[in-house]
Every structure is written in C-alpha cells, then in structure tokens.
XYZ file of N, CA and C in Angstrom:
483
model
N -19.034 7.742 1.726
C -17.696 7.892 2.278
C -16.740 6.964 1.539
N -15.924 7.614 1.298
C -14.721 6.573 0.518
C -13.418 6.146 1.743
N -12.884 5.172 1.473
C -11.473 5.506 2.296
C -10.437 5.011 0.988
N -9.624 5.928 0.828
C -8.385 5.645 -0.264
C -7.323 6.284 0.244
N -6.386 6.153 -0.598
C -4.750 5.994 -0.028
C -4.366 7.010 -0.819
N -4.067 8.186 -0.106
C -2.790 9.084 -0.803
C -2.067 8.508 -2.151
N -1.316 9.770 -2.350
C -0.960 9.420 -3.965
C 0.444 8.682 -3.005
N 0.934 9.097 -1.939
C 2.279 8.295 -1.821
C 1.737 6.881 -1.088
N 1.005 6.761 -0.541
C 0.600 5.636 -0.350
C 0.072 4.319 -1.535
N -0.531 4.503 -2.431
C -0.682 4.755 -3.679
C 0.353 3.764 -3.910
N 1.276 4.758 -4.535
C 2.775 4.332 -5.226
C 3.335 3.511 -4.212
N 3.519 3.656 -3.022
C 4.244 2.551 -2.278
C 3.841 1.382 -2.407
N 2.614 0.778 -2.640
C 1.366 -0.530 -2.232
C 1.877 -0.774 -3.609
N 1.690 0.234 -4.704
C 2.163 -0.576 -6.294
C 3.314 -0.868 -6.756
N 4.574 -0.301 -5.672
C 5.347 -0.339 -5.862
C 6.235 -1.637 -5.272
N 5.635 -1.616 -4.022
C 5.354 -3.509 -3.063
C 5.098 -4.278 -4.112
N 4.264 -3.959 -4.594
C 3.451 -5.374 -4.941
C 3.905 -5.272 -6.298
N 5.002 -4.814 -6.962
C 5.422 -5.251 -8.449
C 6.782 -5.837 -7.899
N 7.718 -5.454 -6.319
C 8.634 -5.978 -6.122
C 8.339 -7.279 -5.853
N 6.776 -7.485 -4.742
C 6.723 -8.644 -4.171
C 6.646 -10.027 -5.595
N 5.582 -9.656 -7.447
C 5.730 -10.109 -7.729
C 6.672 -11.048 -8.541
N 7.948 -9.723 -8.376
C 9.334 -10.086 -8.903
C 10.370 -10.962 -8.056
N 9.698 -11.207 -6.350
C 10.704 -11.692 -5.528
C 11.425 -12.610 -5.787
N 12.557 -13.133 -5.715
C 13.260 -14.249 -5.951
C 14.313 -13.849 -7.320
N 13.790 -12.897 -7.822
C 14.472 -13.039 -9.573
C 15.376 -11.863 -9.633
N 15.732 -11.445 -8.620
C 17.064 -10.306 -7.950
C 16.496 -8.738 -7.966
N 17.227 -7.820 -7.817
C 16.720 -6.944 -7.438
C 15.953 -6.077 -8.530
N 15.182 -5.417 -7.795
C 14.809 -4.334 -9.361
C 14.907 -3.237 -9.333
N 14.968 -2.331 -10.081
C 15.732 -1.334 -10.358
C 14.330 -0.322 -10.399
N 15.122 1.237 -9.788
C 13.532 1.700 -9.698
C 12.627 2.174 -11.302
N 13.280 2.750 -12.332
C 12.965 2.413 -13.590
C 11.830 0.912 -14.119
N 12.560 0.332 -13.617
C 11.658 -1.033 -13.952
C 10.272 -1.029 -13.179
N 10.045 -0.633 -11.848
C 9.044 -0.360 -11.293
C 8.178 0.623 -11.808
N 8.878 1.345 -12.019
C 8.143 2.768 -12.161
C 7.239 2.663 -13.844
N 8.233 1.678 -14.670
C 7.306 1.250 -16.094
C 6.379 0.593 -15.559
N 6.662 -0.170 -14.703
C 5.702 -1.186 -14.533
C 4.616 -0.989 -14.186
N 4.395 -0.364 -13.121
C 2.903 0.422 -12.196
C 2.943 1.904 -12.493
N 3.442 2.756 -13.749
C 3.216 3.736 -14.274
C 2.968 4.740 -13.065
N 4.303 5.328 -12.576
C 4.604 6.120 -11.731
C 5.655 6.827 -11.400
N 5.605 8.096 -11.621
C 6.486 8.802 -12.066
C 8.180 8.323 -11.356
N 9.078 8.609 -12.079
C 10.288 7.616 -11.574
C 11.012 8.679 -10.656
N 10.736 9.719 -10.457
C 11.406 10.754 -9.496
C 10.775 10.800 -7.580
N 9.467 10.763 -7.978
C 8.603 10.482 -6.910
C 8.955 8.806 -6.335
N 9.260 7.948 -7.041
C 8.946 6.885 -6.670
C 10.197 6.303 -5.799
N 11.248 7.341 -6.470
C 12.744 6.947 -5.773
C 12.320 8.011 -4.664
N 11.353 8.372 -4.258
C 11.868 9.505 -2.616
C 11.030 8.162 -1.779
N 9.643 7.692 -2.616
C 8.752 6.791 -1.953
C 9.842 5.218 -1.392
N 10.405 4.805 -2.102
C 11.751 3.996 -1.729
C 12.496 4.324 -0.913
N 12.857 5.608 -0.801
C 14.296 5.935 -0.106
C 13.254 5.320 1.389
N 12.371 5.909 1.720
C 11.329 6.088 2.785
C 11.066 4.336 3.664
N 11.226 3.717 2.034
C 10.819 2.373 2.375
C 12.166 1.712 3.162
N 12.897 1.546 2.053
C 14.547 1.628 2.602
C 14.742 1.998 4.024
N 14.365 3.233 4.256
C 14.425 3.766 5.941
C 14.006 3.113 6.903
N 12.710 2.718 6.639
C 11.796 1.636 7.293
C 12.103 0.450 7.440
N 12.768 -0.284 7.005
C 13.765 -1.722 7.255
C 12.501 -2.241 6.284
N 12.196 -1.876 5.571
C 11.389 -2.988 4.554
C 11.585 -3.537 3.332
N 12.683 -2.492 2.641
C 13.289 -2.547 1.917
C 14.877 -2.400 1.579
N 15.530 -3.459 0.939
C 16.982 -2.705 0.596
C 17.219 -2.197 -0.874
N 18.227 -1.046 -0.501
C 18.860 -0.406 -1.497
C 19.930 -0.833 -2.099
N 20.527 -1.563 -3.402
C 22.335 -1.645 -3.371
C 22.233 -0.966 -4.661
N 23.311 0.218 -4.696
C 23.930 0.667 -5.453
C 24.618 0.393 -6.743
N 24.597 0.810 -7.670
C 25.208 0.526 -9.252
C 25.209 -0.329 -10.371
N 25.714 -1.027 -10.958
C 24.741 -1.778 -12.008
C 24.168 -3.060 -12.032
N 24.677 -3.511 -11.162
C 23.827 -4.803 -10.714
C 23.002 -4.252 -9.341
N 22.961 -3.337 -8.844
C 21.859 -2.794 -7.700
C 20.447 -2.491 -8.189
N 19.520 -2.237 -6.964
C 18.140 -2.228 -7.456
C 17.501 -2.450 -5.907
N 16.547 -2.612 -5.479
C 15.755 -2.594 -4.609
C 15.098 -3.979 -4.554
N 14.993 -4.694 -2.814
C 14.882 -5.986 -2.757
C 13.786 -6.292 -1.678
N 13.321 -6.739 -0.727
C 12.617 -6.966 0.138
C 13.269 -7.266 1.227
N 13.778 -7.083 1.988
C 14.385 -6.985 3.276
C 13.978 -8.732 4.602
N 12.409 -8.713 3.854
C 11.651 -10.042 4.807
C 11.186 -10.651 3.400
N 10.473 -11.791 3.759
C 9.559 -12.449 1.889
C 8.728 -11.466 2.358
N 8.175 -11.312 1.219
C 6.727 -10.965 0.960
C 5.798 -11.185 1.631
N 5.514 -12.170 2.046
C 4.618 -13.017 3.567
C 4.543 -12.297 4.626
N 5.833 -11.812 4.623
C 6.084 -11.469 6.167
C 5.712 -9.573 5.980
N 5.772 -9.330 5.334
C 5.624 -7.465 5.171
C 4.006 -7.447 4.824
N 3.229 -6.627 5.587
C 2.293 -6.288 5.783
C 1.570 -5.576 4.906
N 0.088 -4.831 4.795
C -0.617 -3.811 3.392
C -0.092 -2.756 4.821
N -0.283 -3.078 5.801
C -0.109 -2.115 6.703
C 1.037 -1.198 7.606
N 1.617 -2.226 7.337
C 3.581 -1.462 7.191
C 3.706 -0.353 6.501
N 3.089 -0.842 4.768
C 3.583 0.185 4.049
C 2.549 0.832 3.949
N 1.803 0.889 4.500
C 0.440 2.222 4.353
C 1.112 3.104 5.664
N 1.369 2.583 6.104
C 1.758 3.974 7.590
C 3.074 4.099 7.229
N 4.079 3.449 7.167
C 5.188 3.893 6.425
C 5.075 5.104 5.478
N 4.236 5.051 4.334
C 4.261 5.675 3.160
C 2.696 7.245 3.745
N 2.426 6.726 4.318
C 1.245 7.953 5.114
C 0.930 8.128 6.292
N 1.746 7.601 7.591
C 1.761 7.890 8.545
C 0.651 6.604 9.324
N 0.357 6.745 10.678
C -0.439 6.351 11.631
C -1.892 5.713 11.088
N -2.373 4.668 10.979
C -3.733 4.857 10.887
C -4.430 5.687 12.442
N -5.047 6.451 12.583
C -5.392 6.888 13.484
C -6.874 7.709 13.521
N -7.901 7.775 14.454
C -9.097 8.644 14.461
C -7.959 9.857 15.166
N -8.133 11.034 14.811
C -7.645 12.085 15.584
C -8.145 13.593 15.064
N -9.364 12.773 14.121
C -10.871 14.574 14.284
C -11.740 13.679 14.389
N -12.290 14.454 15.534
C -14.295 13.987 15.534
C -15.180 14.161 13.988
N -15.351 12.553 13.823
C -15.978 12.761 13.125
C -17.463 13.363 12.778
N -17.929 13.877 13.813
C -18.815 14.666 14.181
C -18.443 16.604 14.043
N -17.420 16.302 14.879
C -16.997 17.994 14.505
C -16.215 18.027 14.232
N -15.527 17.479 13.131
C -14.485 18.377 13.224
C -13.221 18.812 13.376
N -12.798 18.335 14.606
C -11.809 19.186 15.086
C -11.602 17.677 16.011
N -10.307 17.955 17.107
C -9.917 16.488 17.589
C -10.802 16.517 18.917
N -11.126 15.222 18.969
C -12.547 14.331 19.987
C -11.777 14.922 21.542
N -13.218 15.110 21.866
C -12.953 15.913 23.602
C -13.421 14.738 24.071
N -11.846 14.170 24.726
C -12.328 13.121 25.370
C -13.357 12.709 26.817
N -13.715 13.986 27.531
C -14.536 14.049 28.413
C -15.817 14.134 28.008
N -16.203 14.847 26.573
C -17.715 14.636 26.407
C -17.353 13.876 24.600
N -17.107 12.674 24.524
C -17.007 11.990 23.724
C -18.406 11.838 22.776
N -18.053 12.290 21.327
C -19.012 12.012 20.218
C -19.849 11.061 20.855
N -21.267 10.556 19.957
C -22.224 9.203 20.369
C -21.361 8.789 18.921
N -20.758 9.016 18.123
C -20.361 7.769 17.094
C -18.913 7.639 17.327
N -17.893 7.905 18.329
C -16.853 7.946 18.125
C -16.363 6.324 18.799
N -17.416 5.591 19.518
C -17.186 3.811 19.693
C -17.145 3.167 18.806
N -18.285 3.703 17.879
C -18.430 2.839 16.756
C -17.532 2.512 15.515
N -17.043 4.204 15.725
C -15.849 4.889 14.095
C -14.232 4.099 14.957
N -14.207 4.127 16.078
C -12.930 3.475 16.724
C -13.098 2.234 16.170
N -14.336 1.214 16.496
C -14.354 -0.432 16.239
C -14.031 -0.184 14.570
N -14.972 0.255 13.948
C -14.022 0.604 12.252
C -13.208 0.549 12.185
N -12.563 1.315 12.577
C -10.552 1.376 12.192
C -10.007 0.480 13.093
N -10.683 -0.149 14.357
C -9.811 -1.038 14.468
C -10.037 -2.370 13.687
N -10.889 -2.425 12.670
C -11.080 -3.252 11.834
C -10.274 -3.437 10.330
N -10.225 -2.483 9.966
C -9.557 -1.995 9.311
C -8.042 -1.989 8.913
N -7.815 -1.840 10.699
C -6.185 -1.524 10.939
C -5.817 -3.471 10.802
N -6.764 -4.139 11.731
C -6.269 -5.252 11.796
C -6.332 -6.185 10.692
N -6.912 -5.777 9.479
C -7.338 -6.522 7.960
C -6.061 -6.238 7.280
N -5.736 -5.052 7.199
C -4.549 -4.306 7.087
C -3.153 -4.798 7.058
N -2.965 -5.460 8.556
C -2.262 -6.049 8.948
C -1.901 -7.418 8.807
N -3.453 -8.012 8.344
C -3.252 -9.263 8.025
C -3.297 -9.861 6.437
N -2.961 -8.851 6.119
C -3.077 -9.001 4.546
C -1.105 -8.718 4.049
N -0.675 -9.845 3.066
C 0.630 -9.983 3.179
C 0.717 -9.048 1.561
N 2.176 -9.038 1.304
C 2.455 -8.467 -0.165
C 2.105 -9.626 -1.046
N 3.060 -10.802 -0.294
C 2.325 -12.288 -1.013
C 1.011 -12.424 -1.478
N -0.115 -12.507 -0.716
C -1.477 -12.401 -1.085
C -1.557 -11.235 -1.739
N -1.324 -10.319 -1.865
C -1.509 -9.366 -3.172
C -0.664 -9.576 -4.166
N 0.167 -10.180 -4.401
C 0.879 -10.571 -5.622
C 0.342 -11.521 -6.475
N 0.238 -12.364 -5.525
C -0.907 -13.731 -6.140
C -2.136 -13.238 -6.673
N -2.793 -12.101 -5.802
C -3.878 -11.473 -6.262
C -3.610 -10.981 -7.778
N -2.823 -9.975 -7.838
C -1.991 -9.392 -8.885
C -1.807 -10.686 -9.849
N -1.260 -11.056 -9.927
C -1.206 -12.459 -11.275
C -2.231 -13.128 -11.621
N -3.149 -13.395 -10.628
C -4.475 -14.000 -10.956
C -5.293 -12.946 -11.597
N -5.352 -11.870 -11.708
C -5.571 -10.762 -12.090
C -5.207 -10.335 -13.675
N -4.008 -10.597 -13.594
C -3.374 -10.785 -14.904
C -4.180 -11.587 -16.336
N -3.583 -13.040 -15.184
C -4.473 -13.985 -16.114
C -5.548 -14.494 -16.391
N -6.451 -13.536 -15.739
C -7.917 -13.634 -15.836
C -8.156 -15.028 -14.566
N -7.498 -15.182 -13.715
C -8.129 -16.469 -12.796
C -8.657 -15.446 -11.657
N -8.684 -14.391 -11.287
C -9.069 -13.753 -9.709
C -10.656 -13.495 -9.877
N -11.221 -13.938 -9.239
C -12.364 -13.849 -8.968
C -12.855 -13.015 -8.084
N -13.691 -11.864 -8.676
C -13.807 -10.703 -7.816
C -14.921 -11.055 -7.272
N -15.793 -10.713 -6.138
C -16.953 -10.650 -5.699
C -17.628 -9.411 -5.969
N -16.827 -8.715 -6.191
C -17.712 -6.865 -6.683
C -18.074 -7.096 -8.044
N -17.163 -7.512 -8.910
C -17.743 -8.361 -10.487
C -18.723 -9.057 -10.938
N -18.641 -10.486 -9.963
C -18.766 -11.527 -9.881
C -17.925 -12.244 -11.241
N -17.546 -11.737 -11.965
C -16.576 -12.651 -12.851
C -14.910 -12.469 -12.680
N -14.284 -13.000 -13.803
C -13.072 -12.713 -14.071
C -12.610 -12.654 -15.033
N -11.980 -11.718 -15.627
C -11.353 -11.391 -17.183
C -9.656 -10.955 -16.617
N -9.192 -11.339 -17.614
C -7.948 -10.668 -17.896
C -7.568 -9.126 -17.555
N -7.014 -8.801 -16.459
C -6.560 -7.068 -16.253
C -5.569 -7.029 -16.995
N -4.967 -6.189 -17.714
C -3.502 -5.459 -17.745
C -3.066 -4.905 -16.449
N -1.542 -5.655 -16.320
C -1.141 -4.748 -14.956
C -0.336 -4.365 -15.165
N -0.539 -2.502 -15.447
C 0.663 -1.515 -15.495
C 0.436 -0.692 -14.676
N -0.638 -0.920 -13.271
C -0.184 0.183 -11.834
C -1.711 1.095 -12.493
N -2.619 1.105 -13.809
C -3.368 1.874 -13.971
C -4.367 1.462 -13.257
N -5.084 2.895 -13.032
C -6.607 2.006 -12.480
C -7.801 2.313 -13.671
C-alpha cells in the first residue's frame, strides 16, 4: 500500500516549501516557483489562487508582487496544505468493501485503519513548512540525514523526484 499526494497536492507541498525556503527575502513570483520545483506555471497559479483563498497565502499584484506566507512558516502546517490542495483527510470507503463503512455492522479493520489516519492526520499537523525547509536545505547541502539511506549526499532541489 502506498499513501501519496495527488499531483495538486504534490505542487502545493513544493510549492510551500520553495516559498517557506525563500521567507523573509520578499515575495516570489509564481515563475520563480514554478523553475524552481519544476511545475508547470499554469497549473501552479490555479494551485495558489486556492492557497490565497485559504488565508495561507498572499497574492500582490504587478511588478514588485508575488506570493508571500500569510503566518511564518512555523506556524502553517504539511496539513493545511494537503487538505487545502486535496480536500479532507478522511476514511469514507470500507476498506474492506469498498464502498462507504455501514456503520451498524462496522468492518473488523475499520478501528484499526481509523487509529492510522488518526496518526497520520496528527504527524501531518505537526510537521511545520519550517521543518521542511530546513529539511530541504540540509538536503541540498548534503547535511540531512535520512534513516531510509542511512547516509547523506548532496540532492539537487528542483521539485524533481
């Protein structure tokens, strides 16, 4: 079983986290993002407008405008912009059948798949843009230390995987 993020979810999280590592140094422009984490620049301005909507982000207009963070980085969540950018985390098909859980004769795994996502939801939540930015630069410069690796080398970060 995998769990991964939509393509707009996707672009929103890379699109966070190239603003969060730019915070402080004024706004950025969606072009600049969109080189940056290699994502198409048409899609990425609807994924913004969305963010914008959401009070997570601001928009200002014309040549000194660009897109800013609304809170620091600290304060905006992985999980804001994952339901922002894809809706609800939510169980709402049995993962058994199918189709959505009858709550009178409830799955035997549907306690267990709930404690999941509420694990999930709450890691989610406690994970900042900050700590992924930092992640992101340490990443860069070869200092992040993966545990799935066990080492660390130098990434390029242009949003590829």
């Amino acid at each position: 079983m995998q769990v991964t993020l939509g393509r707009r979810g996707d672009y929103a999280v890379r699109a966070m986290v190239d603003l969060a590592r730019h915070h402080g140094e004024g706004r950025r422009k969606a072009r600049e993002i969109a080189e940056a984490m290699d994502i198409p620049q048409r899609y990425l301005t609807q994924i913004l407008a969305e963010l914008v909507r959401r009070g997570l982000l601001a928009a200002v207009a014309g040549p000194d405008g660009g897109y800013s963070f609304t809170r620091t980085p600290g304060d905006v969540s992985l999980l804001e912009v994952v339901e922002a950018a894809e809706g609800p985390i939510a169980i709402d098909r049995c993962v058994l059948r199918g189709g959505p859980c009858d709550w009178e004769r409830i799955c035997p795994l549907h306690p267990a798949w709930s404690r999941a996502q509420g694990a999930l939801v709450r890691e989610l939540a406690a994970t900042s843009f900050a700590e992924l930015a930092a992640a992101d630069a340490a990443l860069a410069a070869g200092y992040f230390d993966s545990p799935a690796a066990g080492h660390s080398e130098p990434t390029e970060r242009r949003g590829r995987r």
